Short mmCIF file of C-alpha atoms in Angstrom, two decimals:
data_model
loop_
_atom_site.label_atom_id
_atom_site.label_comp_id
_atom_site.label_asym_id
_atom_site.label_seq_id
_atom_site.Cartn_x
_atom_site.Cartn_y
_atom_site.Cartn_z
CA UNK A 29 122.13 144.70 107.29
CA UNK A 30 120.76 147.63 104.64
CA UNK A 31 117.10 148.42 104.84
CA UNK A 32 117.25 147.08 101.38
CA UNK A 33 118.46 143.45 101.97
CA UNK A 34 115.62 143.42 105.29
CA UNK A 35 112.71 144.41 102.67
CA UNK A 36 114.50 141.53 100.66
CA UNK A 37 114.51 139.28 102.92
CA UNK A 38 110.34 140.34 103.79
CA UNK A 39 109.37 139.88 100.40
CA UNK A 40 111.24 136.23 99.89
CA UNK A 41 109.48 135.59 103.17
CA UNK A 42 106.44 136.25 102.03
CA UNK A 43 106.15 134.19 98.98
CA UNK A 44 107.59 130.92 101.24
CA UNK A 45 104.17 131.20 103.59
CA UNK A 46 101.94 132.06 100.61
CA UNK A 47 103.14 129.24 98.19
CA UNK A 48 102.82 127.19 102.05
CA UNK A 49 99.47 128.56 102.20
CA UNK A 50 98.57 127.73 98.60
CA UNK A 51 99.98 124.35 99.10
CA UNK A 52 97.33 123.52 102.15
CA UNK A 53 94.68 125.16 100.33
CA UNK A 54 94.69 123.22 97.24
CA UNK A 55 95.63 119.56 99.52
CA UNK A 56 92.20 120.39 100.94
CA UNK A 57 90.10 120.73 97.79
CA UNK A 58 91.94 117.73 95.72
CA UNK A 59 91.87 115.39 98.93
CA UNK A 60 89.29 116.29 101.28
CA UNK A 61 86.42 118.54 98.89
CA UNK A 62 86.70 117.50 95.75
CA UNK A 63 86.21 113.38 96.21
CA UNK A 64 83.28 114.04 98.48
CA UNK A 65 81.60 116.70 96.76
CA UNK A 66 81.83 119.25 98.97
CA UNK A 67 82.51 123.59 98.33
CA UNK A 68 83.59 125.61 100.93
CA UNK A 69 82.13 128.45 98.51
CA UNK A 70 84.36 130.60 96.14
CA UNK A 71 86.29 129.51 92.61
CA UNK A 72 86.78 126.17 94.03
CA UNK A 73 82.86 125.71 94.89
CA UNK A 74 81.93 127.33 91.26
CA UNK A 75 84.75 124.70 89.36
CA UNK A 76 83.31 121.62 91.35
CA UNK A 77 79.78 122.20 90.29
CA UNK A 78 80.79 122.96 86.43
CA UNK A 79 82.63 120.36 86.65
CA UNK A 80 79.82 117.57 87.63
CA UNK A 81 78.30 119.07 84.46
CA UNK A 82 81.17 119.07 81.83
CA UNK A 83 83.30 116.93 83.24
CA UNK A 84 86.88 119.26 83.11
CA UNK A 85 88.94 118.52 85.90
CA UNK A 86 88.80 121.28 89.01
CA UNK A 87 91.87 122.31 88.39
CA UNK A 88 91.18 123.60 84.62
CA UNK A 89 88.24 124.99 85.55
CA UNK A 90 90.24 126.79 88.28
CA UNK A 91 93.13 128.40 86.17
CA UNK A 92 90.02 129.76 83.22
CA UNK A 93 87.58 131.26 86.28
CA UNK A 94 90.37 133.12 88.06
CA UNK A 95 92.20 134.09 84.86
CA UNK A 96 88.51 135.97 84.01
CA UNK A 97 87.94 137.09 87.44
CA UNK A 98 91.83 139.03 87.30
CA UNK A 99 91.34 140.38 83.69
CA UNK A 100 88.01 141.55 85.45
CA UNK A 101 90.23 143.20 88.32
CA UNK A 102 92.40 144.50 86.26
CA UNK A 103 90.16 146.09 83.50
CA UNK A 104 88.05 147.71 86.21
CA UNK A 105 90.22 148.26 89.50
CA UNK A 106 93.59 148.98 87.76
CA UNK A 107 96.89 147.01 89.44
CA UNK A 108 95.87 147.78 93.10
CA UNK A 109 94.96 144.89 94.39
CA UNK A 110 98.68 143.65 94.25
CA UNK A 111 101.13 140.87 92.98
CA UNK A 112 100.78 138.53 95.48
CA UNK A 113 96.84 138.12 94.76
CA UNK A 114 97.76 137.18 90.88
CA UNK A 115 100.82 134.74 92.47
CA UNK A 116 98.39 133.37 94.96
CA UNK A 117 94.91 133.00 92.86
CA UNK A 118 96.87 131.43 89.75
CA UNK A 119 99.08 129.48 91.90
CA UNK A 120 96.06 127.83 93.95
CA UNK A 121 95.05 127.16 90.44
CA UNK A 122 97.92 125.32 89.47
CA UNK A 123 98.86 123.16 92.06
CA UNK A 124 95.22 121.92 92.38
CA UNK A 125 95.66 121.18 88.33
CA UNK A 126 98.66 119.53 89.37
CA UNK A 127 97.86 117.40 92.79
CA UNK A 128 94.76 116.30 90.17
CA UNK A 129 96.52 114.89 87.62
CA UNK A 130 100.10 113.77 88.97
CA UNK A 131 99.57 112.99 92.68
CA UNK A 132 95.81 111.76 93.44
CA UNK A 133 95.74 108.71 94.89
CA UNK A 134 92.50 109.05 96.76
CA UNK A 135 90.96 110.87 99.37
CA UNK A 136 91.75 111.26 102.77
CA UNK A 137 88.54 110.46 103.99
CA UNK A 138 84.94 109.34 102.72
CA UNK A 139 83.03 110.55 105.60
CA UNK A 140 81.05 113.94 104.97
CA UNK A 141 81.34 115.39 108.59
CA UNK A 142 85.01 114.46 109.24
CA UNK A 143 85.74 115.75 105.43
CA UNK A 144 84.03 119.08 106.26
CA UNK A 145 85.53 119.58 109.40
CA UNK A 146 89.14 118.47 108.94
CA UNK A 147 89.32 120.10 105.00
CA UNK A 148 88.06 123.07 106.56
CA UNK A 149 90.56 123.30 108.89
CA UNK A 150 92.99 122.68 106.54
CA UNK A 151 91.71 125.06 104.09
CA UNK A 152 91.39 127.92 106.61
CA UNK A 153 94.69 127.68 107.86
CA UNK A 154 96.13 127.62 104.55
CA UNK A 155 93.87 130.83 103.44
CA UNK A 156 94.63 132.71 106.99
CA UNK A 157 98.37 132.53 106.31
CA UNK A 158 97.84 133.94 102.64
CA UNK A 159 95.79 136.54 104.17
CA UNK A 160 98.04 137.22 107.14
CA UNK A 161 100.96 137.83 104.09
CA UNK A 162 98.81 140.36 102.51
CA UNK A 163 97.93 138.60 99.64
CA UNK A 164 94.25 136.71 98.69
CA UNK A 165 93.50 133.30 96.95
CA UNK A 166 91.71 135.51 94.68
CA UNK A 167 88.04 134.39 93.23
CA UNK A 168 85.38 135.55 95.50
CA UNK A 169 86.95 138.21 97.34
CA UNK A 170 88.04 139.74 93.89
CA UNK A 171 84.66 139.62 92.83
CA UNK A 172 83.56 140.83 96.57
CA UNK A 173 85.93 143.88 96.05
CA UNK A 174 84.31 144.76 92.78
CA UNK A 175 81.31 144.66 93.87
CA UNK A 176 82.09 147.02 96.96
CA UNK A 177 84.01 149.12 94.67
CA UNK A 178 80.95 149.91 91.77
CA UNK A 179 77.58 148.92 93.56
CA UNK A 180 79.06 150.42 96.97
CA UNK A 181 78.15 147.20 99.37
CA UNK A 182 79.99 146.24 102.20
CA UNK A 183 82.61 144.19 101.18
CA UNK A 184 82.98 141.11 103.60
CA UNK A 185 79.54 140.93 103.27
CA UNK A 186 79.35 140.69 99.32
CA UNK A 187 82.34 137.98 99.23
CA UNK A 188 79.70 136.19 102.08
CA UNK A 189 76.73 136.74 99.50
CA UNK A 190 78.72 135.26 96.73
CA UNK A 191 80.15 132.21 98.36
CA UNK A 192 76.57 131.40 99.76
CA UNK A 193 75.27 131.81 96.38
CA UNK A 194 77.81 129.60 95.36
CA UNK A 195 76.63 127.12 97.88
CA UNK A 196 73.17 127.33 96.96
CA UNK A 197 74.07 126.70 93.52
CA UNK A 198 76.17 123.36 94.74
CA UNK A 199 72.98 122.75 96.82
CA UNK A 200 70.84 121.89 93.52
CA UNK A 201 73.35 120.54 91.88
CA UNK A 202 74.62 117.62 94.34
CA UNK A 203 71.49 116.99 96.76
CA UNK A 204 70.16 119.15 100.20
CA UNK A 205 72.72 116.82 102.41
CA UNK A 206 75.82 117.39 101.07
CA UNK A 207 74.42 121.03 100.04
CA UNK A 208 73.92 121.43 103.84
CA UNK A 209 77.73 119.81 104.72
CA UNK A 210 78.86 122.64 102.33
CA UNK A 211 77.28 125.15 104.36
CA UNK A 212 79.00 124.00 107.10
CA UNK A 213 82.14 123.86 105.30
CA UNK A 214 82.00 127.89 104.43
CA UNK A 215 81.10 128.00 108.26
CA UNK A 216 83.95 126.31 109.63
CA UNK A 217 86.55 127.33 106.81
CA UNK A 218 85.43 131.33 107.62
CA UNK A 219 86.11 130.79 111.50
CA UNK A 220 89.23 129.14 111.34
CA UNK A 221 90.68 131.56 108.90
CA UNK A 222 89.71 134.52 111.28
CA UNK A 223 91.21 132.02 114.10
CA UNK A 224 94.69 131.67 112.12
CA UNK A 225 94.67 135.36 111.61
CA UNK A 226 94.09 136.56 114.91
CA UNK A 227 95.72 134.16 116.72
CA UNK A 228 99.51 134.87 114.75
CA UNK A 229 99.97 138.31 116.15
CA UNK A 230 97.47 138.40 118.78
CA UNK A 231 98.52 139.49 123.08
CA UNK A 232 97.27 140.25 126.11
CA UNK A 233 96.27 143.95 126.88
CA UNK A 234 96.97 144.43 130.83
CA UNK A 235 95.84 146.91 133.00
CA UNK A 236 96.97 146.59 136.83
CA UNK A 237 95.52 148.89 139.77
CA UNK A 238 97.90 148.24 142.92
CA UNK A 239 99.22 149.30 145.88
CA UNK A 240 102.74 147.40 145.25
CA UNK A 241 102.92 149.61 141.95
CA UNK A 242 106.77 149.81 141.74
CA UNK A 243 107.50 146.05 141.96
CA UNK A 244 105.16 144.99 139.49
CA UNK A 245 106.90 147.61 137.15
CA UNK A 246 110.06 146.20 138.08
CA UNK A 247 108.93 143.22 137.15
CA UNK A 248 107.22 143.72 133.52
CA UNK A 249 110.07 145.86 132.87
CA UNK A 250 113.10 143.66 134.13
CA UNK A 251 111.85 140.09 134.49
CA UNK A 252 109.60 140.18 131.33
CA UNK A 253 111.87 142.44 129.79
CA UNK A 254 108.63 144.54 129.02
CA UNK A 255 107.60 147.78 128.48
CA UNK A 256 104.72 149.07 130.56
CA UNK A 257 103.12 152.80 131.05
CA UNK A 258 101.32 154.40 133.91
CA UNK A 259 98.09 156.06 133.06
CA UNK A 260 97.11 158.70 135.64
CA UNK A 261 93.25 157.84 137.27
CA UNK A 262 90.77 158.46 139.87
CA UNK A 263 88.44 156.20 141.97
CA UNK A 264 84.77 157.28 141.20
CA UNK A 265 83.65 156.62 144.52
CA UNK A 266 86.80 157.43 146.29
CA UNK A 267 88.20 159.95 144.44
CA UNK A 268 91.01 159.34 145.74
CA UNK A 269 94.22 159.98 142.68
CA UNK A 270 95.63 156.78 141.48
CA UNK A 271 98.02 155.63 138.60
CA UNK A 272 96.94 152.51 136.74
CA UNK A 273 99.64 150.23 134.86
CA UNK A 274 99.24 149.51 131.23
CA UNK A 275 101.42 147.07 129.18
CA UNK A 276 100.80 144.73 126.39
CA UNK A 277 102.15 141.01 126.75
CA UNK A 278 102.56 137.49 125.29
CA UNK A 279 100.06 135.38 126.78
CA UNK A 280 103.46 133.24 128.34
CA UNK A 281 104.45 136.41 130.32
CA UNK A 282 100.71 137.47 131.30
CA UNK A 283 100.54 134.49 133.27
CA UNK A 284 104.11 134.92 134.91
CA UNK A 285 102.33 138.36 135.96
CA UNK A 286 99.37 137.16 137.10
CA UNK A 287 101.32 134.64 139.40
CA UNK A 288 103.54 137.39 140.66
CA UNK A 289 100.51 139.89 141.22
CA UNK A 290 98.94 136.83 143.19
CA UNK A 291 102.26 136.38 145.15
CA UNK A 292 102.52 140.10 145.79
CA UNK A 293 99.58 141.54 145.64
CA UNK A 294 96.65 139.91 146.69
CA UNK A 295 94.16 142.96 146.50
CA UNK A 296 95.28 144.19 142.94
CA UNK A 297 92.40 144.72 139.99
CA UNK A 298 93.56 142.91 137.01
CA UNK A 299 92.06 143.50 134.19
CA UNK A 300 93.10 141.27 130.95
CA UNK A 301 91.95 142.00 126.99
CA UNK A 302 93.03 139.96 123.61
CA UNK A 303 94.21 142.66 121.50
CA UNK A 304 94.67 141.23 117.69
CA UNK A 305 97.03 143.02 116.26
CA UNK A 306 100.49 144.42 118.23
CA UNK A 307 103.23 145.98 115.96
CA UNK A 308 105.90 148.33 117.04
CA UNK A 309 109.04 147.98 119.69
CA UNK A 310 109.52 145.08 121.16
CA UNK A 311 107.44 143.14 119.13
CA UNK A 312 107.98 142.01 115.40
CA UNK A 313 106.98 144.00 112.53
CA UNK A 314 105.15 142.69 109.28
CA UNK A 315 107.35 142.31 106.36
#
């Protein structure tokens, strides 16, 4: 297979998880948010609280804020910020225009706390795998990003600023209870999306001090089919030369490890790190 029909293949792949991701996100706001007043911040937050006002469904109010907010991009930031943000922002758009008006039948739930916590959920998973494809539901990170870009804030913490202004603004307009269930909301929905994003491509970073060095090489390398390298060291106190073993593993072969080091080894040092991000050989690429 060409290079050509893998970066194919990457692209096609792509689209599937976003239009997945934009498919949870907007199930969320037309089933869980929207029928119990609640924002989790952003376009969706802004088009619920117009909306009380004017009464235009979410879903137009959706497609005309994020249509503005990528003219915006676009006059001032160029075409940078990609494709897949216009296919993902406008396509959040539409499918919550069209869950609203062809396949509503109610919401899930009428409970505040069990809406916040379950349509977060759902929400942030939906968002983490749009963000984990490199591509962003648009809205408040696009305003976020043009903020950081002219007025020279931080970024994550201007998107943060806007969707709690956003909340505020929700605050006065539907009551202090649900205003504080929203808060929650952009709580919850922020934590699970850095959950979802972390927890695709994240692995165990291992470091091993033994005496039975050789057979628990032997073992990353042939049994856990493994790479592993030896880092040359010395004991502080000792200072006695030593070699420590470094690898990087799923957290299914860490604990095949740890049993063997237990089996093997009794007086090993183990020491054990989440590492977020792992790309290279043996491990699957992006794309």
């Amino acid at each position: 297979m060409g290079a050509n029909d893998r970066s194919i293949k990457g692209i096609i792949k792509d689209y599937i998880l976003i239009t997945i991701g934009i498919l949870m996100t907007a199930a969320s706001i037309v089933y869980v948010f929207n029928p119990n007043r609640l924002a989790a911040g952003g376009v969706q937050g802004i088009a619920l609280a117009l909306g009380s006002f004017t009464g235009i469904p979410t879903g137009i109010l959706m497609i005309a804020i994020n249509a503005l907010l990528l003219l915006a991009a676009f006059l001032l930031m160029g075409k940078g910020f990609g494709e897949k943000t216009l296919y993902s922002s406008l396509g959040l758009s539409v499918a919550v225009y069209f869950l609203e008006s062809r396949l509503y039948h109610g919401p899930l739930t009428d409970d505040l706390l069990l809406g916040s916590i379950f349509g977060s959920a759902l929400m942030g998973v939906g968002v983490g795998i749009i963000l984990n494809r490199g591509a962003s539901i648009g809205g408040t990170s696009l305003i976020g990003t043009i903020i950081n870009r002219y007025l020279h804030f931080e970024q994550v913490g201007s998107i943060v600023a806007v969707d709690c202004l956003v909340t505020l603004f929700s605050l006065f307009t539907f009551g202090v209870e649900i205003g504080l269930y929203q808060l929650l909301s952009v709580y919850l929905c922020g934590a699970v999306i850095n959950k979802v994003i972390d927890g695709f491509s994240s692995r165990k970073e291992v470091m091993v001090i033994a005496n039975e060095k050789r057979s628990i090489m032997e073992f990353i390398m042939k049994d856990l089919n493994r790479g592993a390298t030896l880092i040359k060291g010395r004991g502080a106190y000792t200072g006695i030369d030593n070699e420590i073993i470094y690898s990087i593993l799923t957290r299914r072969e860490f604990i095949r490890l740890k049993l063997f080091i237990e089996q093997h080894d009794k007086g090993a040092f183990l020491s054990v790190n989440t590492v977020t991000e792992v790309s290279g050989e043996g491990f699957s690429r992006r794309g």
